[in-house]
Amino acid sequence: MTEFVRKTVADIGIDKTLEEIDEVRIKKAIDWVLKREASARLKVFVDTCVRCGMCSTSCHHYLSHDNDPTYAPAAKVKQTIWDILNKNGNVGKEDIKKYARIAFSECNLCRRCVQFCPFGIDIAYLISLVRRICCLIGAVPQYIQDQALSHMQTTNMLWFRQDEWLDTVQWLEDELRAEIKNARIPVGKKDAEILYLAHGLEAKYMTGLLANMAKIMNVAKVDWTMPDCDGWDYTNKSFYAQDHETFQKVVRTHYEVAFKLNVKRIVMGECGHAYRTGIYEGTRLIGWKENPIPYLYGVEFFYELLKNNRIKISQKIKEPVTLQDPCNIIRYRGLREKLRYIVNSLCENFIEMSPKDDHNYCCSAGGGMIDAGPPWKMARIEGGRIKAEQIKDTGAKIVIAPCHTCHKGIEDLNDYYKLGVHVKFLTDMIAEQMEIPEEMRA
């Protein structure tokens, strides 16, 4: 194999931790994960892989780095979990530093490679085991650690206090009433049809997105509420660190709020990883056989509203539009047709990316890479070159990215590669394009 060569990146979450631990702690973490937590899949996948290389060209990092073999999915596994197994867990600090770099900055856990593996080996699962080992050691990018700690302490990603949350909601309701007569953003309402959970950023930096969702709810006359307590943020950044303890605590809190308010369904906005954690990853860790309350992604919810004429589009967008397929709702959950129904309802000139659907390239920001923060920004920008080229090839002027991570990741690619596109959420597009009955106008 080609020698593993990378630019030096300083990250105190990894570097400082490795200064303060010893090989005994490393071995203890490895033994715990491999002997107590890993499933039979680990042995099956490791024993089954024949190093055929068919996964190589499936990976956007491999393609974006001019087919450098060290970026191939099988190579990432060979340089991490296989190396750990071959050494019987007796690895050093420099080994852990290399494993952490590969697991957190060179694999988005997008599972595109699974589509190409003749044996269906889930490399994302194998890399997740590496992240779990790093988590127990403490060698996790500092920005991810900070967000996971915030979830542990406050159940939201930005250290937002409960009183700040309620003040934000009240302020947004006042603002919305300037456009929608008697608009309401109900909190703590019992027996509602829908409990809506928000993204942490929407309460602090992207309040317009939350306001637009409230606008849609009011126009569609949805019986809804939001939490009046902690547990309103549907994100779960501890998933990226594979911090299972915080991970399941946050998911459990979301469902407990729904139980308390006795709602019929939970709806969240546009965030792929959060949906993945809430709909199956988190519930599996808790030990539930199935979700106790139906949990809908924004795409599923918008599809219902449009299909049932709860909202109507007044005028379609005429500019050429393309669509990003978020990995966690397309490859993981199969929402491709519902997503395209919405896009075609909103746009006259929809241009598909090539490849599309299950085979679309990851945005290169998912799986926690964007959450790893500024030290790792260029790793995802460089790894996303093939995505930038794919977008440019469509000739579109608008990219719909129905996921917070995809949205921000593609914005960064747009800036760096000068794509000249505008990146939009479905929530904003629907709020802008839908009819507002005259009697509801303020």
PDB file of N, CA and C in Angstrom, residues 162-206:
ATOM      1  N   GLN A 162     -32.891  26.893  29.326  1.00  0.00           N
ATOM      2  CA  GLN A 162     -34.322  26.728  29.085  1.00  0.00           C
ATOM      3  C   GLN A 162     -35.028  28.073  28.964  1.00  0.00           C
ATOM      4  N   ASP A 163     -34.650  29.055  29.805  1.00  0.00           N
ATOM      5  CA  ASP A 163     -35.308  30.359  29.728  1.00  0.00           C
ATOM      6  C   ASP A 163     -34.974  31.070  28.420  1.00  0.00           C
ATOM      7  N   GLU A 164     -33.756  30.853  27.908  1.00  0.00           N
ATOM      8  CA  GLU A 164     -33.386  31.440  26.616  1.00  0.00           C
ATOM      9  C   GLU A 164     -34.222  30.825  25.490  1.00  0.00           C
ATOM     10  N   TRP A 165     -34.471  29.515  25.585  1.00  0.00           N
ATOM     11  CA  TRP A 165     -35.295  28.832  24.602  1.00  0.00           C
ATOM     12  C   TRP A 165     -36.705  29.429  24.573  1.00  0.00           C
ATOM     13  N   LEU A 166     -37.308  29.583  25.735  1.00  0.00           N
ATOM     14  CA  LEU A 166     -38.674  30.098  25.801  1.00  0.00           C
ATOM     15  C   LEU A 166     -38.745  31.553  25.338  1.00  0.00           C
ATOM     16  N   ASP A 167     -37.726  32.344  25.670  1.00  0.00           N
ATOM     17  CA  ASP A 167     -37.683  33.733  25.198  1.00  0.00           C
ATOM     18  C   ASP A 167     -37.605  33.785  23.674  1.00  0.00           C
ATOM     19  N   THR A 168     -36.796  32.894  23.084  1.00  0.00           N
ATOM     20  CA  THR A 168     -36.657  32.856  21.626  1.00  0.00           C
ATOM     21  C   THR A 168     -37.983  32.532  20.959  1.00  0.00           C
ATOM     22  N   VAL A 169     -38.685  31.523  21.483  1.00  0.00           N
ATOM     23  CA  VAL A 169     -39.964  31.125  20.906  1.00  0.00           C
ATOM     24  C   VAL A 169     -40.978  32.265  20.995  1.00  0.00           C
ATOM     25  N   GLN A 170     -41.027  32.934  22.138  1.00  0.00           N
ATOM     26  CA  GLN A 170     -41.973  34.039  22.288  1.00  0.00           C
ATOM     27  C   GLN A 170     -41.656  35.180  21.324  1.00  0.00           C
ATOM     28  N   TRP A 171     -40.376  35.472  21.177  1.00  0.00           N
ATOM     29  CA  TRP A 171     -39.965  36.531  20.255  1.00  0.00           C
ATOM     30  C   TRP A 171     -40.333  36.172  18.818  1.00  0.00           C
ATOM     31  N   LEU A 172     -40.085  34.921  18.417  1.00  0.00           N
ATOM     32  CA  LEU A 172     -40.415  34.501  17.056  1.00  0.00           C
ATOM     33  C   LEU A 172     -41.926  34.539  16.812  1.00  0.00           C
ATOM     34  N   GLU A 173     -42.704  34.206  17.823  1.00  0.00           N
ATOM     35  CA  GLU A 173     -44.154  34.278  17.672  1.00  0.00           C
ATOM     36  C   GLU A 173     -44.608  35.723  17.442  1.00  0.00           C
ATOM     37  N   ASP A 174     -44.030  36.653  18.192  1.00  0.00           N
ATOM     38  CA  ASP A 174     -44.357  38.072  17.995  1.00  0.00           C
ATOM     39  C   ASP A 174     -43.994  38.527  16.586  1.00  0.00           C
ATOM     40  N   GLU A 175     -42.825  38.102  16.094  1.00  0.00           N
ATOM     41  CA  GLU A 175     -42.389  38.473  14.753  1.00  0.00           C
ATOM     42  C   GLU A 175     -43.318  37.884  13.689  1.00  0.00           C
ATOM     43  N   LEU A 176     -43.733  36.639  13.888  1.00  0.00           N
ATOM     44  CA  LEU A 176     -44.577  35.963  12.912  1.00  0.00           C
ATOM     45  C   LEU A 176     -45.945  36.622  12.795  1.00  0.00           C
ATOM     46  N   ARG A 177     -46.416  37.208  13.873  1.00  0.00           N
ATOM     47  CA  ARG A 177     -47.732  37.853  13.850  1.00  0.00           C
ATOM     48  C   ARG A 177     -47.757  39.103  12.979  1.00  0.00           C
ATOM     49  N   ALA A 178     -46.586  39.590  12.608  1.00  0.00           N
ATOM     50  CA  ALA A 178     -46.533  40.714  11.668  1.00  0.00           C
ATOM     51  C   ALA A 178     -46.903  40.261  10.266  1.00  0.00           C
ATOM     52  N   GLU A 179     -46.877  38.946  10.019  1.00  0.00           N
ATOM     53  CA  GLU A 179     -47.190  38.394   8.702  1.00  0.00           C
ATOM     54  C   GLU A 179     -48.457  37.533   8.730  1.00  0.00           C
ATOM     55  N   ILE A 180     -48.603  36.729   9.794  1.00  0.00           N
ATOM     56  CA  ILE A 180     -49.747  35.816   9.917  1.00  0.00           C
ATOM     57  C   ILE A 180     -50.612  36.255  11.103  1.00  0.00           C
ATOM     58  N   LYS A 181     -51.867  36.539  10.825  1.00  0.00           N
ATOM     59  CA  LYS A 181     -52.782  37.021  11.871  1.00  0.00           C
ATOM     60  C   LYS A 181     -52.935  35.977  12.983  1.00  0.00           C
ATOM     61  N   ASN A 182     -52.761  36.420  14.210  1.00  0.00           N
ATOM     62  CA  ASN A 182     -52.937  35.554  15.393  1.00  0.00           C
ATOM     63  C   ASN A 182     -52.071  34.290  15.344  1.00  0.00           C
ATOM     64  N   ALA A 183     -50.907  34.404  14.759  1.00  0.00           N
ATOM     65  CA  ALA A 183     -50.009  33.247  14.680  1.00  0.00           C
ATOM     66  C   ALA A 183     -49.629  32.769  16.073  1.00  0.00           C
ATOM     67  N   ARG A 184     -49.463  31.446  16.206  1.00  0.00           N
ATOM     68  CA  ARG A 184     -49.118  30.859  17.492  1.00  0.00           C
ATOM     69  C   ARG A 184     -47.959  29.883  17.330  1.00  0.00           C
ATOM     70  N   ILE A 185     -47.065  29.911  18.301  1.00  0.00           N
ATOM     71  CA  ILE A 185     -46.057  28.872  18.451  1.00  0.00           C
ATOM     72  C   ILE A 185     -46.309  28.273  19.834  1.00  0.00           C
ATOM     73  N   PRO A 186     -47.175  27.298  19.918  1.00  0.00           N
ATOM     74  CA  PRO A 186     -47.547  26.739  21.225  1.00  0.00           C
ATOM     75  C   PRO A 186     -46.408  25.939  21.854  1.00  0.00           C
ATOM     76  N   VAL A 187     -46.243  26.061  23.144  1.00  0.00           N
ATOM     77  CA  VAL A 187     -45.251  25.268  23.883  1.00  0.00           C
ATOM     78  C   VAL A 187     -45.951  24.574  25.049  1.00  0.00           C
ATOM     79  N   GLY A 188     -45.550  23.344  25.278  1.00  0.00           N
ATOM     80  CA  GLY A 188     -46.083  22.603  26.412  1.00  0.00           C
ATOM     81  C   GLY A 188     -47.560  22.249  26.307  1.00  0.00           C
ATOM     82  N   LYS A 189     -48.107  22.287  25.106  1.00  0.00           N
ATOM     83  CA  LYS A 189     -49.521  21.971  24.913  1.00  0.00           C
ATOM     84  C   LYS A 189     -49.730  20.456  24.925  1.00  0.00           C
ATOM     85  N   LYS A 190     -50.652  19.995  25.742  1.00  0.00           N
ATOM     86  CA  LYS A 190     -50.893  18.560  25.849  1.00  0.00           C
ATOM     87  C   LYS A 190     -51.900  18.074  24.804  1.00  0.00           C
ATOM     88  N   ASP A 191     -51.747  16.798  24.431  1.00  0.00           N
ATOM     89  CA  ASP A 191     -52.674  16.094  23.536  1.00  0.00           C
ATOM     90  C   ASP A 191     -52.669  16.627  22.106  1.00  0.00           C
ATOM     91  N   ALA A 192     -51.598  17.320  21.707  1.00  0.00           N
ATOM     92  CA  ALA A 192     -51.507  17.807  20.326  1.00  0.00           C
ATOM     93  C   ALA A 192     -51.214  16.647  19.384  1.00  0.00           C
ATOM     94  N   GLU A 193     -51.497  16.850  18.113  1.00  0.00           N
ATOM     95  CA  GLU A 193     -51.190  15.842  17.099  1.00  0.00           C
ATOM     96  C   GLU A 193     -49.683  15.713  16.908  1.00  0.00           C
ATOM     97  N   ILE A 194     -49.002  16.868  16.869  1.00  0.00           N
ATOM     98  CA  ILE A 194     -47.584  16.901  16.528  1.00  0.00           C
ATOM     99  C   ILE A 194     -46.756  17.570  17.622  1.00  0.00           C
ATOM    100  N   LEU A 195     -45.661  16.931  18.006  1.00  0.00           N
ATOM    101  CA  LEU A 195     -44.611  17.577  18.790  1.00  0.00           C
ATOM    102  C   LEU A 195     -43.492  17.916  17.819  1.00  0.00           C
ATOM    103  N   TYR A 196     -43.208  19.206  17.654  1.00  0.00           N
ATOM    104  CA  TYR A 196     -42.133  19.595  16.747  1.00  0.00           C
ATOM    105  C   TYR A 196     -40.875  19.884  17.542  1.00  0.00           C
ATOM    106  N   LEU A 197     -39.770  19.232  17.152  1.00  0.00           N
ATOM    107  CA  LEU A 197     -38.463  19.467  17.753  1.00  0.00           C
ATOM    108  C   LEU A 197     -37.617  20.278  16.780  1.00  0.00           C
ATOM    109  N   ALA A 198     -36.832  21.193  17.305  1.00  0.00           N
ATOM    110  CA  ALA A 198     -36.044  22.109  16.467  1.00  0.00           C
ATOM    111  C   ALA A 198     -34.565  21.733  16.473  1.00  0.00           C
ATOM    112  N   HIS A 199     -33.826  22.293  15.538  1.00  0.00           N
ATOM    113  CA  HIS A 199     -32.367  22.176  15.499  1.00  0.00           C
ATOM    114  C   HIS A 199     -31.782  23.229  16.430  1.00  0.00           C
ATOM    115  N   GLY A 200     -30.724  22.869  17.144  1.00  0.00           N
ATOM    116  CA  GLY A 200     -30.114  23.809  18.073  1.00  0.00           C
ATOM    117  C   GLY A 200     -29.762  25.138  17.443  1.00  0.00           C
ATOM    118  N   LEU A 201     -29.255  25.124  16.216  1.00  0.00           N
ATOM    119  CA  LEU A 201     -28.872  26.360  15.544  1.00  0.00           C
ATOM    120  C   LEU A 201     -30.065  27.266  15.275  1.00  0.00           C
ATOM    121  N   GLU A 202     -31.254  26.657  15.138  1.00  0.00           N
ATOM    122  CA  GLU A 202     -32.453  27.448  14.831  1.00  0.00           C
ATOM    123  C   GLU A 202     -32.911  28.279  16.020  1.00  0.00           C
ATOM    124  N   ALA A 203     -32.428  27.960  17.195  1.00  0.00           N
ATOM    125  CA  ALA A 203     -32.791  28.729  18.380  1.00  0.00           C
ATOM    126  C   ALA A 203     -31.811  29.869  18.645  1.00  0.00           C
ATOM    127  N   LYS A 204     -30.685  29.859  17.942  1.00  0.00           N
ATOM    128  CA  LYS A 204     -29.652  30.846  18.266  1.00  0.00           C
ATOM    129  C   LYS A 204     -29.162  31.625  17.050  1.00  0.00           C
ATOM    130  N   TYR A 205     -28.840  30.934  15.960  1.00  0.00           N
ATOM    131  CA  TYR A 205     -28.232  31.591  14.808  1.00  0.00           C
ATOM    132  C   TYR A 205     -29.093  31.554  13.546  1.00  0.00           C
ATOM    133  N   MET A 206     -30.017  30.607  13.465  1.00  0.00           N
ATOM    134  CA  MET A 206     -30.813  30.435  12.249  1.00  0.00           C
ATOM    135  C   MET A 206     -32.300  30.484  12.597  1.00  0.00           C
TER     136      MET A 206
END
